[in-house]
PDB file of C-alpha atoms in Angstrom:
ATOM      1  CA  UNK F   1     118.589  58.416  33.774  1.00 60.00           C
ATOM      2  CA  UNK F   2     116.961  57.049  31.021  1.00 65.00           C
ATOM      3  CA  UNK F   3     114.859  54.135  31.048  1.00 65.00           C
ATOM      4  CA  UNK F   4     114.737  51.331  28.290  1.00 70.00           C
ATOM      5  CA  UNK F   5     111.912  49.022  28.252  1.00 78.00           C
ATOM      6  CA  UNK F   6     110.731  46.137  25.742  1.00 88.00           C
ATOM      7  CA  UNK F   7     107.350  47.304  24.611  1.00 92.00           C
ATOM      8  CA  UNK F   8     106.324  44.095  22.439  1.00 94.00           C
ATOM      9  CA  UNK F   9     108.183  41.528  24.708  1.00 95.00           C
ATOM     10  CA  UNK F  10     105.217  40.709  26.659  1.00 95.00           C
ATOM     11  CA  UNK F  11     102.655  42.390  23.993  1.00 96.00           C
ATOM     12  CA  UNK F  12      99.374  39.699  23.547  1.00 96.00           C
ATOM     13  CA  UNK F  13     100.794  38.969  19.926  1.00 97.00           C
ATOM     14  CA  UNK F  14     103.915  37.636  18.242  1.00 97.00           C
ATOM     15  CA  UNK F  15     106.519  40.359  17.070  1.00 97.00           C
ATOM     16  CA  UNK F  16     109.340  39.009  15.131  1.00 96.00           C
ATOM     17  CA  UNK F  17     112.134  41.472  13.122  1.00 97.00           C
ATOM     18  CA  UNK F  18     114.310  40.663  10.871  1.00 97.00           C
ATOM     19  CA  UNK F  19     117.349  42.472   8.435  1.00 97.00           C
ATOM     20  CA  UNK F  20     117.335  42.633   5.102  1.00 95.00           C
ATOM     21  CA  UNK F  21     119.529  39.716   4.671  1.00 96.00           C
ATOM     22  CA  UNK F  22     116.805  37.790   6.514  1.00 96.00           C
ATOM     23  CA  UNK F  23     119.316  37.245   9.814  1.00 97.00           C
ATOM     24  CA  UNK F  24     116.507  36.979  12.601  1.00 97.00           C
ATOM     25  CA  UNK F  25     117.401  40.353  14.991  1.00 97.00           C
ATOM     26  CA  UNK F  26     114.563  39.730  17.519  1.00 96.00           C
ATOM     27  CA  UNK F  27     111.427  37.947  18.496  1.00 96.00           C
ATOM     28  CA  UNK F  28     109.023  38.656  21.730  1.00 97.00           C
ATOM     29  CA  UNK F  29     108.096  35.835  23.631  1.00 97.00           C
ATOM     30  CA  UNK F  30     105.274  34.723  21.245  1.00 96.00           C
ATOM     31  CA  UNK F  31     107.164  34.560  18.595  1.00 97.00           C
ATOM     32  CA  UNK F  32     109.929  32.409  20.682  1.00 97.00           C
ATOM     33  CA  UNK F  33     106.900  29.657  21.764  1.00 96.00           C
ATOM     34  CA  UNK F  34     105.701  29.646  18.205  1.00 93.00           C
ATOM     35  CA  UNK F  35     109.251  29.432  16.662  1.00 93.00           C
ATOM     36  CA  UNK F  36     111.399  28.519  18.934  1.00 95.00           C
ATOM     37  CA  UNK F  37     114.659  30.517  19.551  1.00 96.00           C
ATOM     38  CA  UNK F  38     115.499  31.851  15.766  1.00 96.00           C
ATOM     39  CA  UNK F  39     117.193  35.186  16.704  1.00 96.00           C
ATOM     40  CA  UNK F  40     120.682  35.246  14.681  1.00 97.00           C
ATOM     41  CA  UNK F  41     119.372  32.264  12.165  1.00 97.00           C
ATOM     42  CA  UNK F  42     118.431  33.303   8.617  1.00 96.00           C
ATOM     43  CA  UNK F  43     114.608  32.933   7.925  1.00 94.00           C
ATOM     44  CA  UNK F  44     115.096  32.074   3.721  1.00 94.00           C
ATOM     45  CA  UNK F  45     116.028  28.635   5.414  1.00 92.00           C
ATOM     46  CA  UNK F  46     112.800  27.959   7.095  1.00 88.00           C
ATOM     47  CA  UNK F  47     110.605  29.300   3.779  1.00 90.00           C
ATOM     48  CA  UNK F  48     109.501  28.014   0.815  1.00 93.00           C
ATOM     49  CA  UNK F  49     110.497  29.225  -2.634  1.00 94.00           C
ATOM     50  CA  UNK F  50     107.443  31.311  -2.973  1.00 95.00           C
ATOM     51  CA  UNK F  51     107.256  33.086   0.588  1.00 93.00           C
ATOM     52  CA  UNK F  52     111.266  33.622  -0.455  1.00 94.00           C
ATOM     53  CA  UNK F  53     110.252  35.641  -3.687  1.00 95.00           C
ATOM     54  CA  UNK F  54     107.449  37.579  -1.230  1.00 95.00           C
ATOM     55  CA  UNK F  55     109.965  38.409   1.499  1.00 95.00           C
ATOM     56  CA  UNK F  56     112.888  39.307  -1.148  1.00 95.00           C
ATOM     57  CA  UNK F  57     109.874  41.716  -3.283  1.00 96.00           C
ATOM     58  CA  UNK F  58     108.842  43.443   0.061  1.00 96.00           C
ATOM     59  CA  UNK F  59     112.321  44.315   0.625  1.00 94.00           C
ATOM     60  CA  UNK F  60     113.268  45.840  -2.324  1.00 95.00           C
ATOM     61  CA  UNK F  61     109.962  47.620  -2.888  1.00 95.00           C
ATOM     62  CA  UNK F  62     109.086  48.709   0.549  1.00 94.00           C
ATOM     63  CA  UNK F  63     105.666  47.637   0.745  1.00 96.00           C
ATOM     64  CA  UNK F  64     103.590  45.651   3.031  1.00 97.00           C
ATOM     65  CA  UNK F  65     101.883  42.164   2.952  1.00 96.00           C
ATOM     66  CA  UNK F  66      98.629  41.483   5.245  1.00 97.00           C
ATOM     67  CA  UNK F  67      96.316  38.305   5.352  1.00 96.00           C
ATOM     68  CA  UNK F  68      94.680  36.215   7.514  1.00 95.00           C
ATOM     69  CA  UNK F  69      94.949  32.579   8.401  1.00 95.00           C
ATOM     70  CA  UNK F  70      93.830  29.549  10.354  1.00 95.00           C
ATOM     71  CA  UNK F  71      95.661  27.340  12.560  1.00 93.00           C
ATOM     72  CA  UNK F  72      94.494  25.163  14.932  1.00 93.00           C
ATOM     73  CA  UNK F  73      90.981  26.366  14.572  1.00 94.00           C
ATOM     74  CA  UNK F  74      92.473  29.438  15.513  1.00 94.00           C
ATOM     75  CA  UNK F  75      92.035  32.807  13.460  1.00 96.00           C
ATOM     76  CA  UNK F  76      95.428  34.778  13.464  1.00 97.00           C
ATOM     77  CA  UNK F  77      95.667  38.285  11.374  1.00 97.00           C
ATOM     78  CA  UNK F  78      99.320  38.542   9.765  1.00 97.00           C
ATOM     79  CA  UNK F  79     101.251  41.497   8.882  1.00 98.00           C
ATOM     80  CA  UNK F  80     104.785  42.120   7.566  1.00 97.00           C
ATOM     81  CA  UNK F  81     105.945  45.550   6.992  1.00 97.00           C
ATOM     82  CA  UNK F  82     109.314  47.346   6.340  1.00 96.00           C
ATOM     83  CA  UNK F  83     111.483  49.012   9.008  1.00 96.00           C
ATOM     84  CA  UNK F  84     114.223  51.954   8.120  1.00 95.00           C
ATOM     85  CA  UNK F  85     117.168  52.283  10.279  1.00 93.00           C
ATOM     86  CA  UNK F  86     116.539  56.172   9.317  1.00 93.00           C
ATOM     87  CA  UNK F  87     113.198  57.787   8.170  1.00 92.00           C
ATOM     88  CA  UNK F  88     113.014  58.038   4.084  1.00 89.00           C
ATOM     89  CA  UNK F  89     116.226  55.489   3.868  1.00 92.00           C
ATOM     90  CA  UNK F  90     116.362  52.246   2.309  1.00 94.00           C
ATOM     91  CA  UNK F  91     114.123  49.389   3.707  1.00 96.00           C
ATOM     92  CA  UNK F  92     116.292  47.985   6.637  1.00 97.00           C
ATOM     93  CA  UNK F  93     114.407  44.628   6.915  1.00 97.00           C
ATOM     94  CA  UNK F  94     110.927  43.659   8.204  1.00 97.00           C
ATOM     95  CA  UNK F  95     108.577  43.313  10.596  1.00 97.00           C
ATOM     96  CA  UNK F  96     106.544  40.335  10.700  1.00 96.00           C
ATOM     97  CA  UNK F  97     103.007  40.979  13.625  1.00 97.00           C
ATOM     98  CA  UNK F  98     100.474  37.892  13.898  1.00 97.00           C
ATOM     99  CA  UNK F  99      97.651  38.666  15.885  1.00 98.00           C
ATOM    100  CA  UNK F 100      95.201  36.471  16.976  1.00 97.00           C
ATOM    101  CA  UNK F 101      91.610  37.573  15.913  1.00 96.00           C
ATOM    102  CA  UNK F 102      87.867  36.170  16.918  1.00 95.00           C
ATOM    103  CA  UNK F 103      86.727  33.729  14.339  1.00 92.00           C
ATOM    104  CA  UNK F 104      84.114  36.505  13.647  1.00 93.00           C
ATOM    105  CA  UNK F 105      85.902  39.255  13.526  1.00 92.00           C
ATOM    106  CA  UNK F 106      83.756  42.642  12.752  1.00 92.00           C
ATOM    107  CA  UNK F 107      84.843  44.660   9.877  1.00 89.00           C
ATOM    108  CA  UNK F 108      84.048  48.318  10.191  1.00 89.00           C
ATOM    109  CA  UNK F 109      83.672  50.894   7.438  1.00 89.00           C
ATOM    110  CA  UNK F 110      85.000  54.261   8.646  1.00 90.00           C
ATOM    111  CA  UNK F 111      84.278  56.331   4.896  1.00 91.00           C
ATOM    112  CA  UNK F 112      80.682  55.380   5.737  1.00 75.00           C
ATOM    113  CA  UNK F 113      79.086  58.319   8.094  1.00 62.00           C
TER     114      UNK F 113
END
């Protein structure tokens, strides 16, 4: 019998996916205390103009947008990244991760030996 389990519900780190109309498909439990319950609401309703033109840009180019933040004296790494419903098809919406990070937060360089 095969065995589904949620992988980010519980993950230490909000999760939240969306479609590439921007309809809200799921959020871990993070991402439901930070937001509150969006699943099945539209997220071009909760962002600005500019973020708008970002989310629309990542979706019809594929790429990726990274950067960090504070909030509440908190540091918080943030991601968003494309998902395909099949691997090489078109961009089937995004990913958005936002990980909390030390305020001090090490940066390694790996092409150094």
């Amino acid at each position: 019998m095969k065995q589904t389990f949620d992988y980010l519900e519980n993950a230490a780190f909000s999760a939240t996916v969306c479609d590439k109309e921007g309809i809200v498909l799921y959020q871990n439990a993070i991402a439901r205390k930070r937001d509150g319950e969006v699943r099945g609401k539209n997220l071009f309703n909760c962002h600005g103009a500019k973020s708008a033109e970002k989310i629309r840009h990542m979706m019809e180019t594929g790429m990726s947008n990274s950067y960090q933040i504070i909030h509440n004296s908190k540091h918080f790494f943030i991601h968003h990244t494309p998902w395909f419903a099949e691997p090489g098809g078109e961009v089937s919406g995004l990913i958005e991760f936002e990980i909390e990070i030390p305020a001090d937060c090490p940066t390694y360089n790996r092409d150094k030996q």
